Amino acid sequence: MEKTNLIYVYLIIAFVLSNIPFLHSLIKGNARVSRVIHAIGMSVALANTMVHESSHGLMAFLTGGRIRGITLSADTSGLAETTSNSRIARILVSYAGYTGSSLVAVGLFYLLFLGEYAWIIYFFVILSAINWLFWVRNMYGFLWLTSFIGIMVFFLFKDFGILLMHISIFLSCMVLVQSIISAFVILKLSITNRKDAGDTTNLAKFTYIPALFWGLLFFVQSIIAAYFITRQYIFF
C-alpha cells in the first residue's frame, strides 16, 4: 500500500484507539471489543504523554531548573515535577508540554516524508531510555517504558523493514492525533474548570492571562501543526 494511504489508515486507527466518545458509542454493544480498544489505545497514547512530559522536563533543564521526576499513568495522564529559578522559566516550562507534542508531531512526519522510519523508532527508544534512567519513578511508568523499549529494540535489531515502516507511521499518527485531542481537552477544561486545568492554570497563575487564552493557544497550535503536516508531508 502507498505510504500516503497508510498514513490515512493509521490516522483513522489512531482516532479509534483514542477513545473518542462517539466511537465508543458505536461499539457499546460489544463490551469485549470496547475493552480491547480501550486497553490498546491507553497503552499507545502514553507515547504522546511521554513526549508531553519530557518537553516540560527538557525546558526545565534548558532554563537552569531541575526535573524532580515524571509520572506516567495507566489512564494516559502524566505529571512532570520540576523546579525553576524564575517566573520566566516557570512560564516556559508550563508552555512547553503541548507545544512540544505538536512540534514533535511535525518532526516525526518530516522523517516519514524522508522515509527515515528507523530514525523515528530511534527517537522513541532514546527518549524512553532517558525517561527510564533519569526521570520516571512510578511503577506503572517504569514497566510501560521497559516493555515499550523492549518492543522497539526488538524490531530494530530484527530489521523488519516493512514492519518498521508500519510502526513508525502508527506512532507518528498517534502522537499527532493525541496532540490535537489533548489540546482540545485542556481547552475544554480551561472553560469548565479553569482552577484545575493543568498547564493553562499554571500559565494563568504565572502570567495573569486567563486560562482560556492558553487553552485556545494550545488548541490552535495543534491545528496549525496538523495543517502544516497535511500540506507539507501528506498532500505532497
PDB file of C-alpha atoms in Angstrom:
ATOM      1  CA  MET A   1       0.000   0.000   0.000  1.00  0.00           C
ATOM      2  CA  GLU A   2       1.256   3.504  -0.837  1.00  0.00           C
ATOM      3  CA  LYS A   3       2.691   5.432   2.124  1.00  0.00           C
ATOM      4  CA  THR A   4       0.104   8.217   1.895  1.00  0.00           C
ATOM      5  CA  ASN A   5      -2.724   5.695   2.042  1.00  0.00           C
ATOM      6  CA  LEU A   6      -1.072   4.020   5.034  1.00  0.00           C
ATOM      7  CA  ILE A   7      -0.998   7.367   6.811  1.00  0.00           C
ATOM      8  CA  TYR A   8      -4.737   7.761   6.207  1.00  0.00           C
ATOM      9  CA  VAL A   9      -5.380   4.277   7.566  1.00  0.00           C
ATOM     10  CA  TYR A  10      -3.277   4.801  10.681  1.00  0.00           C
ATOM     11  CA  LEU A  11      -4.780   8.217  11.344  1.00  0.00           C
ATOM     12  CA  ILE A  12      -8.193   6.545  11.426  1.00  0.00           C
ATOM     13  CA  ILE A  13      -6.858   3.789  13.685  1.00  0.00           C
ATOM     14  CA  ALA A  14      -5.307   6.411  15.979  1.00  0.00           C
ATOM     15  CA  PHE A  15      -8.650   8.184  16.277  1.00  0.00           C
ATOM     16  CA  VAL A  16     -10.422   4.918  17.081  1.00  0.00           C
ATOM     17  CA  LEU A  17      -7.842   3.954  19.696  1.00  0.00           C
ATOM     18  CA  SER A  18      -8.014   7.406  21.248  1.00  0.00           C
ATOM     19  CA  ASN A  19     -11.353   6.530  22.815  1.00  0.00           C
ATOM     20  CA  ILE A  20     -13.358   9.340  21.304  1.00  0.00           C
ATOM     21  CA  PRO A  21     -16.823   9.082  22.948  1.00  0.00           C
ATOM     22  CA  PHE A  22     -18.916   8.827  19.787  1.00  0.00           C
ATOM     23  CA  LEU A  23     -16.747   5.972  18.524  1.00  0.00           C
ATOM     24  CA  HIS A  24     -17.165   4.205  21.851  1.00  0.00           C
ATOM     25  CA  SER A  25     -20.923   4.533  21.469  1.00  0.00           C
ATOM     26  CA  LEU A  26     -20.762   2.785  18.099  1.00  0.00           C
ATOM     27  CA  ILE A  27     -19.317  -0.364  19.684  1.00  0.00           C
ATOM     28  CA  LYS A  28     -21.069  -0.216  23.058  1.00  0.00           C
ATOM     29  CA  GLY A  29     -22.912  -3.422  22.226  1.00  0.00           C
ATOM     30  CA  ASN A  30     -19.647  -5.365  22.230  1.00  0.00           C
ATOM     31  CA  ALA A  31     -18.000  -4.919  25.624  1.00  0.00           C
ATOM     32  CA  ARG A  32     -15.018  -7.119  24.759  1.00  0.00           C
ATOM     33  CA  VAL A  33     -14.122  -5.126  21.660  1.00  0.00           C
ATOM     34  CA  SER A  34     -14.560  -1.907  23.606  1.00  0.00           C
ATOM     35  CA  ARG A  35     -12.228  -3.107  26.367  1.00  0.00           C
ATOM     36  CA  VAL A  36      -9.568  -4.188  23.862  1.00  0.00           C
ATOM     37  CA  ILE A  37      -9.715  -0.849  22.044  1.00  0.00           C
ATOM     38  CA  HIS A  38      -9.560   0.961  25.361  1.00  0.00           C
ATOM     39  CA  ALA A  39      -6.528  -1.011  26.593  1.00  0.00           C
ATOM     40  CA  ILE A  40      -4.547  -0.710  23.352  1.00  0.00           C
ATOM     41  CA  GLY A  41      -5.414   2.946  22.966  1.00  0.00           C
ATOM     42  CA  MET A  42      -4.362   3.806  26.506  1.00  0.00           C
ATOM     43  CA  SER A  43      -1.051   1.996  26.138  1.00  0.00           C
ATOM     44  CA  VAL A  44      -0.053   3.525  22.804  1.00  0.00           C
ATOM     45  CA  ALA A  45      -1.296   7.003  23.748  1.00  0.00           C
ATOM     46  CA  LEU A  46       1.274   7.047  26.543  1.00  0.00           C
ATOM     47  CA  ALA A  47       3.899   7.656  23.848  1.00  0.00           C
ATOM     48  CA  ASN A  48       2.446  11.143  23.429  1.00  0.00           C
ATOM     49  CA  THR A  49       2.179  11.602  27.200  1.00  0.00           C
ATOM     50  CA  MET A  50       5.874  10.781  27.421  1.00  0.00           C
ATOM     51  CA  VAL A  51       6.636  13.374  24.721  1.00  0.00           C
ATOM     52  CA  HIS A  52       4.498  15.967  26.518  1.00  0.00           C
ATOM     53  CA  GLU A  53       6.026  15.453  29.964  1.00  0.00           C
ATOM     54  CA  SER A  54       9.545  15.157  28.547  1.00  0.00           C
ATOM     55  CA  SER A  55       9.052  18.546  26.876  1.00  0.00           C
ATOM     56  CA  HIS A  56       8.385  20.031  30.318  1.00  0.00           C
ATOM     57  CA  GLY A  57      11.473  18.291  31.651  1.00  0.00           C
ATOM     58  CA  LEU A  58      13.708  19.384  28.782  1.00  0.00           C
ATOM     59  CA  MET A  59      12.613  23.002  29.103  1.00  0.00           C
ATOM     60  CA  ALA A  60      13.269  22.905  32.843  1.00  0.00           C
ATOM     61  CA  PHE A  61      16.773  21.632  32.114  1.00  0.00           C
ATOM     62  CA  LEU A  62      17.404  24.256  29.413  1.00  0.00           C
ATOM     63  CA  THR A  63      16.278  27.091  31.693  1.00  0.00           C
ATOM     64  CA  GLY A  64      18.542  26.023  34.540  1.00  0.00           C
ATOM     65  CA  GLY A  65      15.917  24.218  36.574  1.00  0.00           C
ATOM     66  CA  ARG A  66      15.683  20.660  37.810  1.00  0.00           C
ATOM     67  CA  ILE A  67      13.485  17.688  36.911  1.00  0.00           C
ATOM     68  CA  ARG A  68      12.384  16.042  40.139  1.00  0.00           C
ATOM     69  CA  GLY A  69      10.527  13.252  38.385  1.00  0.00           C
ATOM     70  CA  ILE A  70       7.936  12.261  35.790  1.00  0.00           C
ATOM     71  CA  THR A  71       4.849  10.126  36.347  1.00  0.00           C
ATOM     72  CA  LEU A  72       3.228   8.147  33.517  1.00  0.00           C
ATOM     73  CA  SER A  73      -0.147   6.698  34.479  1.00  0.00           C
ATOM     74  CA  ALA A  74      -2.342   3.943  33.053  1.00  0.00           C
ATOM     75  CA  ASP A  75      -5.101   6.435  32.160  1.00  0.00           C
ATOM     76  CA  THR A  76      -2.599   8.260  29.858  1.00  0.00           C
ATOM     77  CA  SER A  77      -2.265  11.167  32.271  1.00  0.00           C
ATOM     78  CA  GLY A  78       1.177  12.348  33.258  1.00  0.00           C
ATOM     79  CA  LEU A  79       2.934  14.704  35.608  1.00  0.00           C
ATOM     80  CA  ALA A  80       6.320  16.374  35.368  1.00  0.00           C
ATOM     81  CA  GLU A  81       7.586  17.699  38.688  1.00  0.00           C
ATOM     82  CA  THR A  82      10.133  20.436  38.057  1.00  0.00           C
ATOM     83  CA  THR A  83      11.734  23.311  39.886  1.00  0.00           C
ATOM     84  CA  SER A  84      12.602  26.608  38.195  1.00  0.00           C
ATOM     85  CA  ASN A  85      14.562  29.643  39.317  1.00  0.00           C
ATOM     86  CA  SER A  86      12.422  32.400  37.816  1.00  0.00           C
ATOM     87  CA  ARG A  87       8.916  33.253  36.691  1.00  0.00           C
ATOM     88  CA  ILE A  88      10.005  33.328  33.046  1.00  0.00           C
ATOM     89  CA  ALA A  89      11.431  29.829  33.405  1.00  0.00           C
ATOM     90  CA  ARG A  90       8.201  28.570  35.001  1.00  0.00           C
ATOM     91  CA  ILE A  91       6.202  30.067  32.137  1.00  0.00           C
ATOM     92  CA  LEU A  92       8.423  28.404  29.538  1.00  0.00           C
ATOM     93  CA  VAL A  93       8.276  25.049  31.327  1.00  0.00           C
ATOM     94  CA  SER A  94       4.466  25.164  31.553  1.00  0.00           C
ATOM     95  CA  TYR A  95       4.180  26.237  27.917  1.00  0.00           C
ATOM     96  CA  ALA A  96       6.498  23.509  26.631  1.00  0.00           C
ATOM     97  CA  GLY A  97       4.255  20.455  27.088  1.00  0.00           C
ATOM     98  CA  TYR A  98       1.522  20.849  24.471  1.00  0.00           C
ATOM     99  CA  THR A  99       3.817  22.845  22.219  1.00  0.00           C
ATOM    100  CA  GLY A 100       6.420  20.091  22.391  1.00  0.00           C
ATOM    101  CA  SER A 101       3.897  17.447  21.355  1.00  0.00           C
ATOM    102  CA  SER A 102       2.868  19.479  18.308  1.00  0.00           C
ATOM    103  CA  LEU A 103       6.475  20.155  17.291  1.00  0.00           C
ATOM    104  CA  VAL A 104       7.442  16.507  17.723  1.00  0.00           C
ATOM    105  CA  ALA A 105       4.482  15.503  15.536  1.00  0.00           C
ATOM    106  CA  VAL A 106       5.817  17.808  12.800  1.00  0.00           C
ATOM    107  CA  GLY A 107       9.296  16.325  13.171  1.00  0.00           C
ATOM    108  CA  LEU A 108       8.016  12.757  13.013  1.00  0.00           C
ATOM    109  CA  PHE A 109       6.075  13.393   9.817  1.00  0.00           C
ATOM    110  CA  TYR A 110       9.124  15.071   8.324  1.00  0.00           C
ATOM    111  CA  LEU A 111      11.061  11.853   8.959  1.00  0.00           C
ATOM    112  CA  LEU A 112       8.195   9.875   7.401  1.00  0.00           C
ATOM    113  CA  PHE A 113       8.398  12.153   4.375  1.00  0.00           C
ATOM    114  CA  LEU A 114      12.115  11.358   4.073  1.00  0.00           C
ATOM    115  CA  GLY A 115      11.473   7.644   4.540  1.00  0.00           C
ATOM    116  CA  GLU A 116      13.656   7.560   7.671  1.00  0.00           C
ATOM    117  CA  TYR A 117      11.478   5.042   9.508  1.00  0.00           C
ATOM    118  CA  ALA A 118      14.241   3.646  11.702  1.00  0.00           C
ATOM    119  CA  TRP A 119      15.098   7.124  12.990  1.00  0.00           C
ATOM    120  CA  ILE A 120      11.549   7.511  14.275  1.00  0.00           C
ATOM    121  CA  ILE A 121      11.980   4.322  16.281  1.00  0.00           C
ATOM    122  CA  TYR A 122      15.412   5.502  17.468  1.00  0.00           C
ATOM    123  CA  PHE A 123      13.825   8.738  18.654  1.00  0.00           C
ATOM    124  CA  PHE A 124      11.277   6.895  20.782  1.00  0.00           C
ATOM    125  CA  VAL A 125      13.879   4.462  22.116  1.00  0.00           C
ATOM    126  CA  ILE A 126      16.268   7.265  23.125  1.00  0.00           C
ATOM    127  CA  LEU A 127      13.520   9.365  24.709  1.00  0.00           C
ATOM    128  CA  SER A 128      12.152   6.321  26.543  1.00  0.00           C
ATOM    129  CA  ALA A 129      15.627   5.371  27.766  1.00  0.00           C
ATOM    130  CA  ILE A 130      16.235   8.882  29.139  1.00  0.00           C
ATOM    131  CA  ASN A 131      12.916   8.722  30.984  1.00  0.00           C
ATOM    132  CA  TRP A 132      13.659   5.200  32.241  1.00  0.00           C
ATOM    133  CA  LEU A 133      17.120   6.118  33.522  1.00  0.00           C
ATOM    134  CA  PHE A 134      16.606   9.597  34.935  1.00  0.00           C
ATOM    135  CA  TRP A 135      13.036  10.806  35.223  1.00  0.00           C
ATOM    136  CA  VAL A 136      10.240   8.258  35.610  1.00  0.00           C
ATOM    137  CA  ARG A 137       9.926   6.727  39.066  1.00  0.00           C
ATOM    138  CA  ASN A 138       6.362   5.397  39.374  1.00  0.00           C
ATOM    139  CA  MET A 139       5.951   1.639  38.903  1.00  0.00           C
ATOM    140  CA  TYR A 140       3.454   1.719  36.028  1.00  0.00           C
ATOM    141  CA  GLY A 141       5.568   4.218  34.096  1.00  0.00           C
ATOM    142  CA  PHE A 142       8.688   2.169  34.705  1.00  0.00           C
ATOM    143  CA  LEU A 143       7.012  -1.050  33.495  1.00  0.00           C
ATOM    144  CA  TRP A 144       5.493   0.658  30.462  1.00  0.00           C
ATOM    145  CA  LEU A 145       8.852   2.125  29.456  1.00  0.00           C
ATOM    146  CA  THR A 146      10.580  -1.231  29.909  1.00  0.00           C
ATOM    147  CA  SER A 147       8.103  -3.026  27.656  1.00  0.00           C
ATOM    148  CA  PHE A 148       7.995  -0.187  25.116  1.00  0.00           C
ATOM    149  CA  ILE A 149      11.791  -0.041  24.822  1.00  0.00           C
ATOM    150  CA  GLY A 150      11.981  -3.829  24.566  1.00  0.00           C
ATOM    151  CA  ILE A 151       9.458  -3.984  21.733  1.00  0.00           C
ATOM    152  CA  MET A 152      11.069  -1.124  19.791  1.00  0.00           C
ATOM    153  CA  VAL A 153      14.609  -2.502  20.171  1.00  0.00           C
ATOM    154  CA  PHE A 154      13.440  -5.961  19.107  1.00  0.00           C
ATOM    155  CA  PHE A 155      12.046  -4.617  15.845  1.00  0.00           C
ATOM    156  CA  LEU A 156      15.157  -2.512  15.228  1.00  0.00           C
ATOM    157  CA  PHE A 157      17.592  -5.378  15.705  1.00  0.00           C
ATOM    158  CA  LYS A 158      15.487  -7.817  13.699  1.00  0.00           C
ATOM    159  CA  ASP A 159      15.422  -5.218  10.902  1.00  0.00           C
ATOM    160  CA  PHE A 160      11.820  -5.869   9.866  1.00  0.00           C
ATOM    161  CA  GLY A 161      11.837  -3.222   7.129  1.00  0.00           C
ATOM    162  CA  ILE A 162       8.154  -3.174   6.231  1.00  0.00           C
ATOM    163  CA  LEU A 163       7.119  -3.574   9.860  1.00  0.00           C
ATOM    164  CA  LEU A 164       9.336  -0.666  10.904  1.00  0.00           C
ATOM    165  CA  MET A 165       7.521   1.475   8.366  1.00  0.00           C
ATOM    166  CA  HIS A 166       4.117   0.490   9.758  1.00  0.00           C
ATOM    167  CA  ILE A 167       5.174   1.032  13.380  1.00  0.00           C
ATOM    168  CA  SER A 168       6.765   4.413  12.666  1.00  0.00           C
ATOM    169  CA  ILE A 169       3.692   5.616  10.760  1.00  0.00           C
ATOM    170  CA  PHE A 170       1.396   4.359  13.522  1.00  0.00           C
ATOM    171  CA  LEU A 171       3.360   6.058  16.316  1.00  0.00           C
ATOM    172  CA  SER A 172       3.607   9.303  14.335  1.00  0.00           C
ATOM    173  CA  CYS A 173      -0.128   9.309  13.681  1.00  0.00           C
ATOM    174  CA  MET A 174      -0.871   8.574  17.330  1.00  0.00           C
ATOM    175  CA  VAL A 175       1.287  11.489  18.511  1.00  0.00           C
ATOM    176  CA  LEU A 176      -0.421  13.815  16.025  1.00  0.00           C
ATOM    177  CA  VAL A 177      -3.941  12.708  16.955  1.00  0.00           C
ATOM    178  CA  GLN A 178      -3.218  12.766  20.680  1.00  0.00           C
ATOM    179  CA  SER A 179      -1.614  16.205  20.458  1.00  0.00           C
ATOM    180  CA  ILE A 180      -4.867  17.560  18.994  1.00  0.00           C
ATOM    181  CA  ILE A 181      -7.192  15.665  21.342  1.00  0.00           C
ATOM    182  CA  SER A 182      -5.225  16.553  24.475  1.00  0.00           C
ATOM    183  CA  ALA A 183      -5.116  20.217  23.421  1.00  0.00           C
ATOM    184  CA  PHE A 184      -8.897  20.153  22.917  1.00  0.00           C
ATOM    185  CA  VAL A 185      -9.388  18.562  26.341  1.00  0.00           C
ATOM    186  CA  ILE A 186      -7.276  21.227  28.053  1.00  0.00           C
ATOM    187  CA  LEU A 187      -9.196  23.922  26.153  1.00  0.00           C
ATOM    188  CA  LYS A 188     -12.452  22.462  27.455  1.00  0.00           C
ATOM    189  CA  LEU A 189     -11.061  22.303  30.996  1.00  0.00           C
ATOM    190  CA  SER A 190      -9.881  25.906  30.779  1.00  0.00           C
ATOM    191  CA  ILE A 191     -13.537  26.830  30.223  1.00  0.00           C
ATOM    192  CA  THR A 192     -15.312  24.453  32.599  1.00  0.00           C
ATOM    193  CA  ASN A 193     -12.739  24.121  35.393  1.00  0.00           C
ATOM    194  CA  ARG A 194     -10.162  26.843  34.956  1.00  0.00           C
ATOM    195  CA  LYS A 195      -8.816  26.479  38.506  1.00  0.00           C
ATOM    196  CA  ASP A 196      -7.770  22.881  37.838  1.00  0.00           C
ATOM    197  CA  ALA A 197      -6.853  22.875  34.157  1.00  0.00           C
ATOM    198  CA  GLY A 198      -3.255  21.730  34.268  1.00  0.00           C
ATOM    199  CA  ASP A 199      -0.766  23.787  32.295  1.00  0.00           C
ATOM    200  CA  THR A 200      -3.311  26.502  31.458  1.00  0.00           C
ATOM    201  CA  THR A 201      -3.994  27.070  35.159  1.00  0.00           C
ATOM    202  CA  ASN A 202      -0.270  27.317  35.864  1.00  0.00           C
ATOM    203  CA  LEU A 203       0.229  29.738  32.988  1.00  0.00           C
ATOM    204  CA  ALA A 204      -2.699  31.868  34.155  1.00  0.00           C
ATOM    205  CA  LYS A 205      -1.113  31.996  37.619  1.00  0.00           C
ATOM    206  CA  PHE A 206       2.326  32.951  36.301  1.00  0.00           C
ATOM    207  CA  THR A 207       1.213  35.452  33.625  1.00  0.00           C
ATOM    208  CA  TYR A 208      -2.143  36.798  34.901  1.00  0.00           C
ATOM    209  CA  ILE A 209      -3.546  35.938  31.464  1.00  0.00           C
ATOM    210  CA  PRO A 210      -6.749  33.836  31.695  1.00  0.00           C
ATOM    211  CA  ALA A 211      -6.502  30.056  31.362  1.00  0.00           C
ATOM    212  CA  LEU A 212      -8.920  30.221  28.414  1.00  0.00           C
ATOM    213  CA  PHE A 213      -6.348  32.161  26.385  1.00  0.00           C
ATOM    214  CA  TRP A 214      -3.745  29.453  26.919  1.00  0.00           C
ATOM    215  CA  GLY A 215      -6.252  26.690  26.196  1.00  0.00           C
ATOM    216  CA  LEU A 216      -7.149  28.365  22.905  1.00  0.00           C
ATOM    217  CA  LEU A 217      -3.489  28.890  22.080  1.00  0.00           C
ATOM    218  CA  PHE A 218      -2.604  25.238  22.651  1.00  0.00           C
ATOM    219  CA  PHE A 219      -5.552  24.036  20.563  1.00  0.00           C
ATOM    220  CA  VAL A 220      -4.900  26.473  17.711  1.00  0.00           C
ATOM    221  CA  GLN A 221      -1.228  25.453  17.736  1.00  0.00           C
ATOM    222  CA  SER A 222      -2.175  21.795  17.386  1.00  0.00           C
ATOM    223  CA  ILE A 223      -4.488  22.560  14.457  1.00  0.00           C
ATOM    224  CA  ILE A 224      -1.813  24.656  12.740  1.00  0.00           C
ATOM    225  CA  ALA A 225       0.691  21.827  13.197  1.00  0.00           C
ATOM    226  CA  ALA A 226      -1.795  19.335  11.741  1.00  0.00           C
ATOM    227  CA  TYR A 227      -2.495  21.648   8.795  1.00  0.00           C
ATOM    228  CA  PHE A 228       1.229  22.110   8.162  1.00  0.00           C
ATOM    229  CA  ILE A 229       1.797  18.346   8.271  1.00  0.00           C
ATOM    230  CA  THR A 230      -1.088  17.748   5.891  1.00  0.00           C
ATOM    231  CA  ARG A 231       0.072  20.351   3.389  1.00  0.00           C
ATOM    232  CA  GLN A 232       3.798  19.608   3.515  1.00  0.00           C
ATOM    233  CA  TYR A 233       4.114  15.893   4.175  1.00  0.00           C
ATOM    234  CA  ILE A 234       0.857  14.170   3.225  1.00  0.00           C
ATOM    235  CA  PHE A 235      -0.504  16.062   0.201  1.00  0.00           C
ATOM    236  CA  PHE A 236       2.917  16.457  -1.390  1.00  0.00           C
TER     237      PHE A 236
END
